[in-house]
Tab-separated table of C-alpha atoms and ligand atoms in Angstrom:
chain	number	residue	atom	x	y	z
Y	19	MET	CA	3.491	-38.359	-29.285
Y	20	THR	CA	4.116	-35.611	-26.481
Y	21	GLU	CA	1.792	-35.127	-23.298
Y	22	ASN	CA	0.986	-31.794	-22.940
Y	23	LYS	CA	-1.560	-31.821	-20.565
Y	24	GLY	CA	-0.127	-30.151	-16.984
Y	25	ARG	CA	2.836	-28.529	-19.521
Y	26	ARG	CA	2.820	-24.931	-17.282
Y	27	LEU	CA	4.510	-21.776	-20.214
Y	28	PHE	CA	4.723	-19.649	-16.937
Y	29	ARG	CA	5.295	-20.012	-13.873
Y	30	TYR	CA	2.707	-18.939	-12.220
Y	31	TYR	CA	-1.180	-19.258	-12.837
Y	32	PRO	CA	-4.396	-17.913	-10.581
Y	33	GLU	CA	-5.717	-21.602	-9.570
Y	34	ASP	CA	-1.700	-20.938	-7.934
Y	35	PHE	CA	-3.390	-18.327	-5.244
Y	36	GLY	CA	-6.098	-20.965	-3.982
Y	37	ALA	CA	-7.696	-20.827	-0.703
Y	38	LEU	CA	-5.306	-21.090	2.251
Y	39	PRO	CA	-4.695	-23.739	4.871
Y	40	VAL	CA	-5.966	-21.756	7.913
Y	41	ARG	CA	-7.147	-18.081	8.333
Y	42	VAL	CA	-4.794	-16.021	10.021
Y	43	VAL	CA	-5.876	-13.461	12.979
Y	44	HIS	CA	-2.528	-12.233	14.392
Y	45	MET	CA	0.994	-11.267	14.070
Y	46	ASP	CA	3.058	-10.610	17.064
Y	47	ILE	CA	6.855	-10.035	16.027
Y	48	THR	CA	9.839	-8.952	17.642
Y	49	PHE	CA	12.745	-7.886	14.959
Y	50	ASP	CA	15.925	-7.244	17.342
Y	51	VAL	CA	18.102	-5.712	14.787
Y	52	TYR	CA	21.856	-5.576	14.639
Y	53	ASP	CA	23.932	-4.312	11.687
Y	54	GLY	CA	24.453	-7.914	9.552
Y	55	HIS	CA	21.564	-10.272	11.026
Y	56	THR	CA	17.951	-9.609	13.041
Y	57	ARG	CA	17.157	-11.981	15.018
Y	58	VAL	CA	12.950	-12.368	14.232
Y	59	VAL	CA	10.711	-13.697	17.455
Y	60	SER	CA	6.991	-14.745	15.710
Y	61	ALA	CA	4.120	-15.743	17.623
Y	62	LEU	CA	1.290	-16.131	13.967
Y	63	THR	CA	-1.935	-16.627	15.484
Y	64	ALA	CA	-4.705	-18.931	13.163
Y	65	VAL	CA	-7.741	-19.955	13.013
Y	66	THR	CA	-7.818	-23.589	11.547
Y	67	LEU	CA	-10.808	-24.093	9.278
Y	68	ASP	CA	-13.432	-26.986	8.689
Y	69	ALA	CA	-10.456	-30.209	8.936
Y	70	PRO	CA	-8.007	-30.976	11.371
Y	71	LEU	CA	-5.032	-29.672	10.522
Y	72	PRO	CA	-2.676	-32.269	10.638
Y	73	SER	CA	0.539	-30.119	8.911
Y	74	LEU	CA	0.933	-26.482	7.522
Y	75	ALA	CA	3.085	-25.452	4.822
Y	76	LEU	CA	4.872	-21.558	5.415
Y	77	ASN	CA	6.413	-19.166	3.304
Y	78	ALA	CA	10.257	-18.779	4.279
Y	79	ARG	CA	13.296	-17.696	1.749
Y	80	ASP	CA	16.609	-17.395	3.345
Y	81	LEU	CA	16.293	-17.706	6.421
Y	82	ASP	CA	17.771	-19.608	9.996
Y	83	ILE	CA	15.349	-21.474	11.336
Y	84	LEU	CA	16.092	-21.492	15.608
Y	85	ARG	CA	12.817	-22.612	17.142
Y	86	VAL	CA	9.514	-24.035	16.180
Y	87	GLU	CA	6.759	-24.203	18.626
Y	88	ALA	CA	2.893	-23.983	19.311
Y	89	GLY	CA	1.719	-24.487	21.933
Y	90	GLY	CA	-0.450	-27.690	23.080
Y	91	TYR	CA	1.397	-29.950	20.230
Y	92	ALA	CA	4.357	-31.355	19.681
Y	93	VAL	CA	5.563	-30.162	17.147
Y	94	ALA	CA	8.125	-31.260	14.110
Y	95	HIS	CA	9.556	-28.821	11.093
Y	96	THR	CA	11.128	-29.195	8.203
Y	97	TYR	CA	12.708	-26.318	5.845
Y	98	ASP	CA	13.033	-26.985	2.452
Y	99	ARG	CA	15.550	-23.915	1.382
Y	100	ASP	CA	15.474	-23.864	-1.901
Y	101	ALA	CA	11.759	-24.361	-2.200
Y	102	ALA	CA	11.434	-21.649	0.581
Y	103	THR	CA	9.411	-23.768	2.752
Y	104	LEU	CA	8.470	-24.471	6.321
Y	105	THR	CA	6.463	-27.273	7.166
Y	106	VAL	CA	5.312	-27.210	10.023
Y	107	THR	CA	3.801	-30.936	11.715
Y	108	PHE	CA	1.394	-31.176	14.669
Y	109	ASP	CA	1.327	-34.030	16.390
Y	110	PRO	CA	-2.040	-34.325	17.347
Y	111	PRO	CA	-3.700	-32.438	14.224
Y	112	ILE	CA	-4.843	-29.208	15.520
Y	113	PRO	CA	-8.801	-29.485	15.651
Y	114	PRO	CA	-11.298	-28.215	12.911
Y	115	ARG	CA	-11.816	-24.221	13.524
Y	116	THR	CA	-9.292	-24.037	16.200
Y	117	GLU	CA	-7.336	-21.226	17.072
Y	118	PHE	CA	-3.630	-21.662	18.014
Y	119	THR	CA	-0.631	-19.985	17.431
Y	120	LEU	CA	2.863	-20.489	16.074
Y	121	ASP	CA	5.767	-19.120	17.479
Y	122	THR	CA	9.199	-18.851	15.760
Y	123	GLU	CA	12.835	-17.851	16.016
Y	124	THR	CA	14.402	-17.280	13.362
Y	125	ILE	CA	17.464	-15.156	11.684
Y	126	CYS	CA	17.420	-12.569	8.223
Y	127	ARG	CA	19.902	-10.669	7.351
Y	128	PRO	CA	19.238	-7.991	5.583
Y	129	ASN	CA	20.373	-8.163	1.930
Y	130	THR	CA	23.465	-6.150	-0.179
Y	131	HIS	CA	22.294	-6.285	-3.420
Y	132	LEU	CA	18.583	-7.838	-3.965
Y	133	LEU	CA	16.073	-4.494	-2.751
Y	134	GLU	CA	13.312	-7.566	-1.775
Y	135	GLY	CA	13.127	-8.026	2.208
Y	136	LEU	CA	15.328	-6.266	4.812
Y	137	TYR	CA	18.079	-4.189	3.077
Y	138	TYR	CA	20.207	-1.480	3.589
Y	139	ASP	CA	19.871	1.687	2.323
Y	140	GLY	CA	22.333	3.948	3.080
Y	141	LEU	CA	24.371	5.107	6.390
Y	142	CYS	CA	23.163	7.080	9.572
Y	143	PRO	CA	26.342	9.744	9.639
Y	144	GLY	CA	28.911	7.881	11.713
Y	145	GLY	CA	25.767	5.851	12.820
Y	146	PRO	CA	24.892	2.169	12.457
Y	147	PRO	CA	23.627	1.491	8.774
Y	148	ALA	CA	20.318	2.241	7.812
Y	149	GLN	CA	17.767	-0.654	6.889
Y	150	ILE	CA	14.301	-0.778	5.152
Y	151	THR	CA	11.934	-3.168	3.921
Y	152	GLN	CA	10.025	-3.974	0.600
Y	153	CYS	CA	7.696	-6.642	0.685
Y	154	GLN	CA	5.720	-5.824	-2.395
Y	155	GLN	CA	5.515	-8.722	-3.317
Y	156	TRP	CA	6.803	-11.499	-1.844
Y	157	GLY	CA	9.146	-9.799	0.191
Y	158	PHE	CA	7.880	-10.650	4.275
Y	159	GLN	CA	8.596	-14.057	3.716
Y	160	ARG	CA	12.317	-12.823	3.831
Y	161	LEU	CA	11.550	-11.581	6.929
Y	162	VAL	CA	9.705	-14.043	8.787
Y	163	PRO	CA	7.737	-17.195	8.208
Y	164	CYS	CA	4.926	-16.841	7.024
Y	165	LEU	CA	1.757	-17.250	4.837
Y	166	ASP	CA	2.856	-14.778	1.884
Y	167	ASP	CA	-0.130	-13.916	0.369
Y	168	MET	CA	-2.469	-11.091	-0.682
Y	169	THR	CA	-5.223	-13.163	1.504
Y	170	ALA	CA	-3.484	-13.773	4.472
Y	171	LYS	CA	-4.802	-10.560	6.032
Y	172	CYS	CA	-4.279	-9.801	9.834
Y	173	THR	CA	-3.577	-7.544	12.534
Y	174	TYR	CA	-0.102	-7.046	13.730
Y	175	THR	CA	1.882	-6.169	16.643
Y	176	THR	CA	5.796	-5.086	15.885
Y	177	THR	CA	8.555	-4.701	18.483
Y	178	ILE	CA	11.440	-3.219	16.902
Y	179	ILE	CA	14.968	-3.415	19.102
Y	180	ALA	CA	17.708	-1.808	17.447
Y	181	ASP	CA	20.523	0.203	18.005
Y	182	ASN	CA	20.329	3.995	20.018
Y	183	GLY	CA	22.242	5.437	16.554
Y	184	TYR	CA	19.083	5.410	14.579
Y	185	THR	CA	16.896	8.316	15.259
Y	186	ALA	CA	13.306	6.620	13.702
Y	187	THR	CA	12.576	3.033	14.234
Y	188	ILE	CA	9.808	2.591	12.261
Y	189	SER	CA	6.928	-0.466	11.916
Y	190	ASN	CA	3.296	0.286	10.772
Y	191	GLY	CA	0.788	0.824	13.208
Y	192	ASP	CA	0.389	3.035	15.906
Y	193	PRO	CA	3.309	3.650	18.068
Y	194	VAL	CA	2.366	2.440	22.019
Y	195	GLY	CA	4.484	4.062	24.379
Y	196	ALA	CA	7.521	5.837	23.499
Y	197	ARG	CA	10.836	4.527	22.272
Y	198	ILE	CA	12.504	3.266	25.507
Y	199	PRO	CA	16.128	1.464	26.094
Y	200	CYS	CA	15.697	-2.011	27.344
Y	201	ALA	CA	19.566	-3.014	27.085
Y	202	PRO	CA	23.092	-1.050	27.110
Y	203	GLY	CA	23.257	1.045	23.877
Y	204	ARG	CA	19.872	-0.266	22.543
Y	205	SER	CA	16.697	0.580	22.314
Y	206	MET	CA	13.456	-0.604	22.159
Y	207	GLN	CA	9.734	1.212	20.294
Y	208	ARG	CA	6.315	-1.329	19.955
Y	209	TYR	CA	3.406	-0.680	17.171
Y	210	GLU	CA	0.001	-1.495	17.531
Y	211	ASN	CA	-1.439	-2.447	13.753
Y	212	THR	CA	-4.496	-3.588	14.945
Y	213	LYS	CA	-7.376	-1.575	13.239
Y	214	THR	CA	-6.823	-2.693	9.575
Y	215	PRO	CA	-5.915	-6.104	8.463
Y	216	MET	CA	-3.240	-5.849	6.325
Y	217	ALA	CA	-2.057	-8.257	4.328
Y	218	PRO	CA	1.798	-8.888	3.974
Y	219	TYR	CA	2.737	-6.985	1.252
Y	220	LEU	CA	2.379	-4.332	3.001
Y	221	PHE	CA	4.879	-4.771	6.040
Y	222	PHE	CA	7.456	-2.397	6.910
Y	223	LEU	CA	10.007	-1.779	9.019
Y	224	GLY	CA	12.874	0.996	8.665
Y	225	VAL	CA	15.457	1.761	11.133
Y	226	GLY	CA	17.539	4.859	9.769
Y	227	CYS	CA	18.830	8.558	10.609
Y	228	TYR	CA	16.284	10.735	9.641
Y	229	ASP	CA	15.263	14.364	9.635
Y	230	THR	CA	12.141	14.543	10.614
Y	231	TYR	CA	8.758	17.099	10.343
Y	232	ARG	CA	6.021	16.530	11.941
Y	233	ARG	CA	2.478	18.574	11.035
Y	234	GLU	CA	-0.534	18.088	12.768
Y	235	PHE	CA	-3.726	17.730	10.127
Y	236	GLU	CA	-6.827	18.487	10.732
Y	237	TYR	CA	-10.433	17.748	8.937
Y	238	PRO	CA	-13.089	19.880	8.728
Y	239	ASP	CA	-14.889	17.621	11.237
Y	240	GLY	CA	-11.449	18.309	13.557
Y	241	ARG	CA	-10.106	14.928	13.737
Y	242	ILE	CA	-6.527	14.809	14.076
Y	243	PHE	CA	-3.945	12.606	12.964
Y	244	ALA	CA	0.171	13.789	12.078
Y	245	LEU	CA	1.938	13.982	9.029
Y	246	GLU	CA	5.185	12.846	9.587
Y	247	LEU	CA	8.463	13.452	6.626
Y	248	LEU	CA	11.109	11.488	7.237
Y	249	VAL	CA	13.925	12.453	4.996
Y	250	LYS	CA	17.620	12.391	4.657
Y	251	PRO	CA	19.352	14.606	7.367
Y	252	GLY	CA	20.397	17.929	6.218
Y	253	SER	CA	17.790	18.499	4.315
Y	254	ASP	CA	16.233	22.003	3.534
Y	255	PRO	CA	13.824	22.821	5.613
Y	256	ILE	CA	11.816	24.803	3.269
Y	257	GLY	CA	11.310	22.241	1.227
Y	258	ALA	CA	10.339	19.906	3.632
Y	259	GLU	CA	7.805	21.818	4.624
Y	260	LYS	CA	6.673	22.410	0.799
Y	261	ALA	CA	6.565	18.792	0.680
Y	262	LEU	CA	4.357	18.337	3.774
Y	263	ASP	CA	2.017	21.110	2.065
Y	264	ILE	CA	1.628	19.002	-1.446
Y	265	LEU	CA	0.895	15.854	1.093
Y	266	ALA	CA	-1.441	17.347	3.568
Y	267	GLY	CA	-3.060	19.250	-0.046
Y	268	ALA	CA	-3.493	14.901	-1.283
Y	269	VAL	CA	-5.183	14.302	2.147
Y	270	MET	CA	-7.725	16.266	2.097
Y	271	TRP	CA	-8.614	16.780	-1.884
Y	272	VAL	CA	-8.906	12.861	-1.122
Y	273	HIS	CA	-11.298	13.737	1.771
Y	274	LEU	CA	-12.999	16.389	-0.720
Y	275	PHE	CA	-13.105	15.154	-3.718
Y	276	THR	CA	-13.358	11.689	-3.854
Y	277	GLY	CA	-15.743	9.500	-2.505
Y	278	PRO	CA	-19.474	8.034	-3.916
Y	279	GLU	CA	-20.737	11.148	-3.958
Y	280	GLN	CA	-17.583	13.014	-4.862
Y	281	TYR	CA	-19.689	14.925	-7.887
Y	282	ARG	CA	-23.002	16.657	-5.078
Y	283	ASP	CA	-22.780	19.649	-3.767
Y	284	ARG	CA	-19.343	20.818	-5.706
Y	285	GLU	CA	-19.705	24.467	-4.054
Y	286	ILE	CA	-19.697	23.056	-0.639
Y	287	ARG	CA	-17.072	21.591	-1.525
Y	288	GLU	CA	-14.917	24.322	-3.225
Y	289	GLU	CA	-15.950	25.818	0.046
Y	290	ILE	CA	-14.836	23.171	2.587
Y	291	TRP	CA	-11.450	23.658	0.744
Y	292	ARG	CA	-10.729	27.101	0.954
Y	293	LEU	CA	-11.775	27.883	4.007
Y	294	VAL	CA	-9.820	24.856	5.384
Y	295	ARG	CA	-6.684	27.104	4.081
Y	296	VAL	CA	-7.538	29.959	5.483
Y	297	ARG	CA	-8.053	28.110	9.053
Y	298	ASN	CA	-4.775	26.357	8.220
Y	299	GLU	CA	-3.070	29.991	7.821
Y	300	VAL	CA	-5.367	31.830	11.130
Y	301	LYS	CA	-3.615	28.429	13.224
Y	302	ARG	CA	-0.308	29.452	11.829
Y	303	SER	CA	-0.690	32.841	13.443
Y	304	GLY	CA	-2.004	32.002	16.881
Y	305	ASP	CA	-5.404	33.193	16.539
Y	306	ALA	CA	-7.538	31.142	18.955
Y	307	SER	CA	-10.122	32.590	18.986
Y	308	ALA	CA	-10.326	33.145	14.578
Y	309	VAL	CA	-9.519	29.473	14.187
Y	310	GLU	CA	-12.324	28.641	16.945
Y	311	GLU	CA	-14.951	30.596	14.230
Y	312	ILE	CA	-13.904	29.049	10.950
Y	313	ARG	CA	-13.732	25.423	12.659
Y	314	GLY	CA	-17.340	26.105	13.907
Y	315	ARG	CA	-18.511	27.224	9.827
Y	316	LEU	CA	-16.062	23.681	8.818
Y	317	ARG	CA	-17.896	21.177	11.543
Y	318	LYS	CA	-21.065	22.909	9.898
Y	319	LEU	CA	-20.638	22.817	6.335
Y	320	ILE	CA	-18.800	19.206	5.836
Y	321	THR	CA	-22.918	17.711	7.948
Y	322	THR	CA	-23.916	18.976	4.912
Y	323	ILE	CA	-21.856	16.534	2.365
Y	324	THR	CA	-20.485	13.176	1.966
Y	325	PRO	CA	-16.885	12.815	2.097
Y	326	GLY	CA	-14.512	10.768	0.677
Y	327	TYR	CA	-11.815	8.360	2.557
Y	328	ALA	CA	-10.545	9.669	6.059
Y	329	TYR	CA	-7.342	7.881	7.154
Y	330	THR	CA	-8.281	5.757	9.764
Y	331	GLY	CA	-4.501	5.575	12.084
Y	332	ALA	CA	-2.282	8.550	14.285
Y	333	VAL	CA	0.538	8.973	12.340
Y	334	TYR	CA	1.065	8.962	8.187
Y	335	ARG	CA	4.502	9.634	7.313
Y	336	GLU	CA	6.747	9.660	4.043
Y	337	ILE	CA	9.944	7.903	4.388
Y	338	ALA	CA	13.130	8.546	1.971
Y	339	MET	CA	14.305	6.000	0.114
Y	340	GLN	CA	17.835	5.489	-0.945
Y	341	ASN	CA	17.343	1.958	-2.747
Y	342	SER	CA	14.695	0.645	-4.397
Y	343	ASP	CA	13.234	-0.751	-7.409
Y	344	PHE	CA	10.214	1.527	-7.504
Y	345	GLY	CA	9.349	5.116	-7.012
Y	346	GLY	CA	7.574	4.461	-3.917
Y	347	MET	CA	5.529	2.172	-2.181
Y	348	GLU	CA	2.292	2.513	-0.012
Y	349	ASN	CA	3.026	0.618	3.120
Y	350	VAL	CA	-0.034	1.283	5.527
Y	351	GLY	CA	1.248	4.111	6.862
Y	352	ASN	CA	4.740	4.026	5.668
Y	353	THR	CA	4.873	5.234	2.298
Y	354	THR	CA	7.895	5.188	0.824
Y	355	ILE	CA	9.260	7.681	-1.591
Y	356	ALA	CA	12.794	7.728	-3.396
Y	357	ALA	CA	14.954	10.026	-1.847
Y	358	ASN	CA	14.897	12.393	-4.830
Y	359	ARG	CA	10.943	12.156	-5.396
Y	360	ILE	CA	9.503	13.106	-1.877
Y	361	MET	CA	10.815	16.833	-1.454
Y	362	PRO	CA	10.892	19.591	-4.069
Y	363	GLY	CA	14.315	21.727	-4.661
Y	364	PRO	CA	15.926	24.473	-6.824
Y	365	ASP	CA	17.466	21.546	-8.782
Y	366	THR	CA	13.720	19.559	-9.841
Y	367	THR	CA	12.676	19.824	-12.835
Y	368	ASP	CA	9.281	19.884	-13.648
Y	369	PRO	CA	8.054	16.302	-14.677
Y	370	ALA	CA	10.329	15.689	-11.104
Y	371	PHE	CA	7.531	18.156	-9.267
Y	372	GLU	CA	5.175	16.479	-11.292
Y	373	TYR	CA	6.289	13.385	-9.970
Y	374	LEU	CA	6.703	14.522	-7.032
Y	375	VAL	CA	2.899	15.444	-6.058
Y	376	ARG	CA	1.813	12.520	-8.343
Y	377	VAL	CA	3.422	9.922	-5.789
Y	378	LYS	CA	2.214	11.266	-2.964
Y	379	ALA	CA	-1.468	11.442	-4.073
Y	380	HIS	CA	-1.345	7.841	-5.340
Y	381	GLU	CA	0.437	6.111	-2.159
Y	382	TYR	CA	-2.046	7.669	0.154
Y	383	TYR	CA	-4.676	6.025	-1.634
Y	384	HIS	CA	-3.793	3.057	-1.683
Y	385	ASN	CA	-4.938	3.564	1.859
Y	386	GLU	CA	-8.200	2.886	0.956
Y	387	ASN	CA	-7.720	1.537	-2.418
Y	388	GLY	CA	-4.914	-1.365	-2.359
Y	389	SER	CA	-4.596	-1.809	1.502
Y	390	GLU	CA	-7.963	-1.549	3.036
Y	391	VAL	CA	-9.853	-3.169	-0.479
Y	392	THR	CA	-6.435	-5.407	-1.484
Y	393	GLY	CA	-6.916	-7.436	-4.900
Y	394	GLN	CA	-6.860	-11.120	-4.468
Y	395	SER	CA	-3.628	-12.181	-6.246
Y	396	PRO	CA	-1.162	-10.652	-8.169
Y	397	PHE	CA	-3.933	-11.394	-11.392
Y	398	GLU	CA	-5.132	-8.142	-9.113
Y	399	ILE	CA	-2.418	-6.258	-9.254
Y	400	TRP	CA	-3.680	-4.363	-12.321
Y	401	LEU	CA	-7.351	-3.667	-10.219
Y	402	ASN	CA	-4.991	-1.943	-7.114
Y	403	GLU	CA	-3.056	0.045	-9.635
Y	404	ALA	CA	-5.453	1.255	-11.860
Y	405	VAL	CA	-7.969	2.368	-10.445
Y	406	THR	CA	-5.296	4.321	-8.078
Y	407	VAL	CA	-4.071	5.591	-11.293
Y	408	HIS	CA	-7.446	7.066	-12.002
Y	409	VAL	CA	-7.781	8.608	-8.893
Y	410	GLU	CA	-3.736	10.212	-9.040
Y	411	ASN	CA	-4.834	11.481	-12.264
Y	412	GLN	CA	-8.191	13.306	-11.313
Y	413	HIS	CA	-5.833	14.853	-8.491
Y	414	HIS	CA	-3.288	15.903	-10.945
Y	415	ALA	CA	-5.959	17.556	-13.395
Y	416	PHE	CA	-7.228	19.389	-9.661
Y	417	PHE	CA	-4.087	20.718	-9.189
Y	418	PHE	CA	-2.333	21.537	-12.825
Y	419	GLY	CA	-5.698	22.014	-14.943
Y	420	GLU	CA	-7.836	19.086	-16.740
Y	421	THR	CA	-6.802	19.534	-20.598
Y	422	TYR	CA	-2.057	19.421	-19.431
Y	423	SER	CA	-3.229	16.240	-17.929
Y	424	ARG	CA	-4.845	14.463	-20.267
Y	425	LEU	CA	-2.572	15.507	-22.676
Y	426	GLN	CA	0.124	13.846	-20.923
Y	427	THR	CA	-1.010	10.830	-20.792
Y	428	VAL	CA	-2.564	10.312	-24.122
Y	429	LEU	CA	1.587	11.291	-25.015
Y	430	ASP	CA	2.548	8.514	-22.514
Y	431	LEU	CA	0.310	6.137	-24.264
Y	432	LEU	CA	0.913	7.083	-28.435
Y	433	ASP	CA	4.825	8.027	-28.257
Y	434	PRO	CA	6.304	5.852	-31.005
Y	435	VAL	CA	9.249	4.920	-29.205
Y	436	ALA	CA	8.370	4.309	-25.293
Y	437	GLY	CA	4.718	5.042	-25.596
Y	438	THR	CA	2.263	2.333	-23.790
Y	439	LEU	CA	0.958	1.141	-26.617
Y	440	THR	CA	3.899	0.520	-28.630
Y	441	LEU	CA	5.403	-1.367	-25.784
Y	442	ASP	CA	2.089	-3.675	-25.895
Y	443	ARG	CA	2.496	-4.064	-28.972
Y	444	GLY	CA	5.845	-5.262	-28.481
Y	445	ALA	CA	6.596	-9.091	-28.002
Y	446	GLY	CA	7.479	-9.211	-24.317
Y	447	SER	CA	4.220	-7.490	-23.353
Y	448	MET	CA	1.141	-8.766	-21.419
Y	449	PRO	CA	-2.541	-8.570	-21.087
Y	450	ILE	CA	-3.779	-6.360	-18.380
Y	451	GLU	CA	-4.862	-9.228	-16.548
Y	452	PRO	CA	-2.418	-12.011	-18.338
Y	453	ASP	CA	-3.334	-15.963	-17.853
Y	454	GLY	CA	-0.288	-16.255	-16.199
Y	455	PHE	CA	3.190	-14.833	-15.316
Y	456	ASN	CA	7.173	-15.385	-14.362
Y	457	ASP	CA	7.542	-12.754	-11.650
Y	458	PRO	CA	5.342	-10.539	-9.975
Y	459	ASN	CA	7.618	-7.799	-11.464
Y	460	ASP	CA	6.510	-8.760	-14.810
Y	461	LEU	CA	2.723	-7.246	-13.593
Y	462	ILE	CA	4.540	-3.745	-12.548
Y	463	THR	CA	4.465	-2.184	-16.390
Y	464	GLY	CA	3.035	0.744	-18.330
Y	465	VAL	CA	0.484	-1.496	-19.550
Y	466	THR	CA	-0.710	-1.627	-15.483
Y	467	TYR	CA	-0.270	1.528	-15.161
Y	468	VAL	CA	-1.445	3.782	-18.264
Y	469	LYS	CA	-2.826	1.050	-20.111
Y	470	ALA	CA	-5.160	-0.191	-17.188
Y	471	PRO	CA	-6.793	2.989	-15.703
Y	472	GLU	CA	-7.552	4.090	-19.376
Y	473	PHE	CA	-9.755	0.686	-19.202
Y	474	VAL	CA	-11.259	2.045	-16.026
Y	475	ARG	CA	-11.825	5.323	-17.251
Y	476	MET	CA	-13.917	3.949	-20.414
Y	477	ILE	CA	-15.411	2.644	-17.917
Y	478	GLU	CA	-16.169	5.668	-16.410
Y	479	THR	CA	-17.294	6.723	-19.948
Y	480	LEU	CA	-19.446	4.545	-20.290
Y	481	MET	CA	-21.474	4.827	-17.162
Y	482	GLY	CA	-21.123	8.680	-16.462
Y	483	LYS	CA	-18.642	10.107	-13.662
Y	484	GLU	CA	-21.135	10.304	-10.943
Y	485	ALA	CA	-22.360	6.836	-11.396
Y	486	PHE	CA	-18.486	5.308	-11.279
Y	487	ALA	CA	-18.329	7.224	-8.288
Y	488	GLU	CA	-20.943	5.922	-6.595
Y	489	ALA	CA	-20.115	2.343	-7.570
Y	490	LEU	CA	-16.582	2.675	-6.934
Y	491	GLY	CA	-18.321	3.595	-3.056
Y	492	ARG	CA	-20.020	0.372	-3.268
Y	493	TYR	CA	-16.985	-1.230	-4.401
Y	494	HIS	CA	-14.926	-0.060	-1.536
Y	495	ASP	CA	-17.947	-0.402	1.039
Y	496	ARG	CA	-18.619	-4.134	0.168
Y	497	VAL	CA	-14.940	-5.635	0.529
Y	498	ARG	CA	-12.958	-3.355	2.881
Y	499	HIS	CA	-11.373	-5.100	5.307
Y	500	ALA	CA	-11.299	-8.031	2.824
Y	501	ASN	CA	-9.985	-9.104	-0.724
Y	502	ALA	CA	-11.190	-8.220	-4.241
Y	503	SER	CA	-11.483	-9.914	-7.331
Y	504	ARG	CA	-11.769	-8.121	-10.768
Y	505	ALA	CA	-15.581	-9.945	-10.847
Y	506	ASP	CA	-16.256	-8.210	-7.688
Y	507	TRP	CA	-15.432	-5.078	-8.855
Y	508	LEU	CA	-17.175	-4.669	-12.414
Y	509	ARG	CA	-20.235	-6.484	-10.441
Y	510	CYS	CA	-20.629	-3.234	-8.647
Y	511	MET	CA	-19.947	-1.464	-12.066
Y	512	GLU	CA	-22.759	-2.838	-13.866
Y	513	GLU	CA	-25.300	-2.891	-10.465
Y	514	VAL	CA	-25.010	0.975	-10.629
Y	515	SER	CA	-24.832	1.277	-13.973
Y	516	GLY	CA	-27.081	-1.324	-15.659
Y	517	GLN	CA	-24.732	-2.316	-18.147
Y	518	ASP	CA	-22.766	-4.964	-19.636
Y	519	PHE	CA	-19.640	-4.589	-19.674
Y	520	THR	CA	-18.368	-8.923	-19.542
Y	521	THR	CA	-17.254	-8.764	-23.218
Y	522	MET	CA	-15.322	-4.778	-22.736
Y	523	ALA	CA	-13.530	-6.375	-20.104
Y	524	ALA	CA	-12.593	-9.975	-21.948
Y	525	VAL	CA	-11.422	-8.076	-24.565
Y	526	TRP	CA	-9.470	-5.088	-22.825
Y	527	LEU	CA	-8.164	-7.271	-20.266
Y	528	LYS	CA	-6.869	-10.298	-22.031
Y	529	GLU	CA	-5.949	-9.111	-25.256
Y	530	LYS	CA	-3.098	-6.794	-25.982
Y	531	GLU	CA	-2.766	-4.213	-28.418
T	26	ZN	ZN1	0.489	2.090	-6.987
């Protein structure tokens, strides 16, 4: 007889993503970047829970550990390189409900073959090699010892020290002052990401050479922030400006045509949409008094509606990347997009152009759905993605037409060779919310991006669009700056609609085609 109990079919199960041993508050990290290695000095501030904390296991993959300290405590550490775990023991144990700071100094090295953590991404002409990070799903632990879990949301201060040859040294949050010289041939730039506690998979660091296009974005109520497009040196300026037009359109569309009351006051929303375009034209012409007149009308109009999400940072960047496993990634304020899909050009085919429009809206909308409101664990990646794709589809339909847009999705679903439902009937497919998985990338498939949004769309159809928008708004308000489970999302849908979606969710989320 063989004992079956405890036998694991998958590498990861939901119970592997339990409560964290501490509450992470802040990370203050300095990256001293060189061509072949980066020295990382980190101060991780956390608070203990209701029991004393004798030791803490941190995720740390392929790092050299140089120093581990915690002020006021004698500290010992062991590094299990195979398990990618740095275990820190405190003497005495840290008392309950006590804030402490763990200081580490480590070395990470840019990858040449793996597009996770820090890796090379092309060359600066005549300069040092560009390096960028990809942290979804567990890339952050390749940068610094951490709790690499979607619920370990915290604020960040990030300092980048790097070669002067880079035109840009970037991380999440708002820049604190200018980039300043700090050593011969090197300079330092600091970022504060303190408004929105951020999950580790959204961390970004990039050093590279880009042509930077910058534009002021102005909301109808007068609030402004900067849109930045970082593209390959020598890129066509006309294409870059067109790319910024598309991005600015997506940002304004999300503000005016999403949110809990998006279907109310439609004429006013359309009028604001029109007036904003007129204002932008007049702004370019330099007629200051005409701009002020339109601004006055916009300020009045916007108070008569409830708008959708508005960006909270000082800069929203799109950064061209050469190498990635993904077409785009929403690194809070620093969306990376494949270089051949970030700006249109003469060689851009129609499908490539539509992808470009989609990916910009998709990654931007993740600011609200994914970054502010984050799934609880990789088992909720579908929730981050399905709702975001649902809204991306609405954006696509707004610009390309409802029927055309829907037909595209249906063809994606039904294509007999490569369609999502064909994939879903195959041996390698998993349910939208599987019981377990082996690699987080198994959760990023057509099932996630095409079938899961259909589940969201069916809920919307059953509830009605207005009720769905209200419920989605309630979900975002309730879970903002925290983590959401499938139950949290469904509860909002059920509360607003008065319908019971339990059986439907069990079938559609847990079963294959
Ligand atoms: Zn996404």
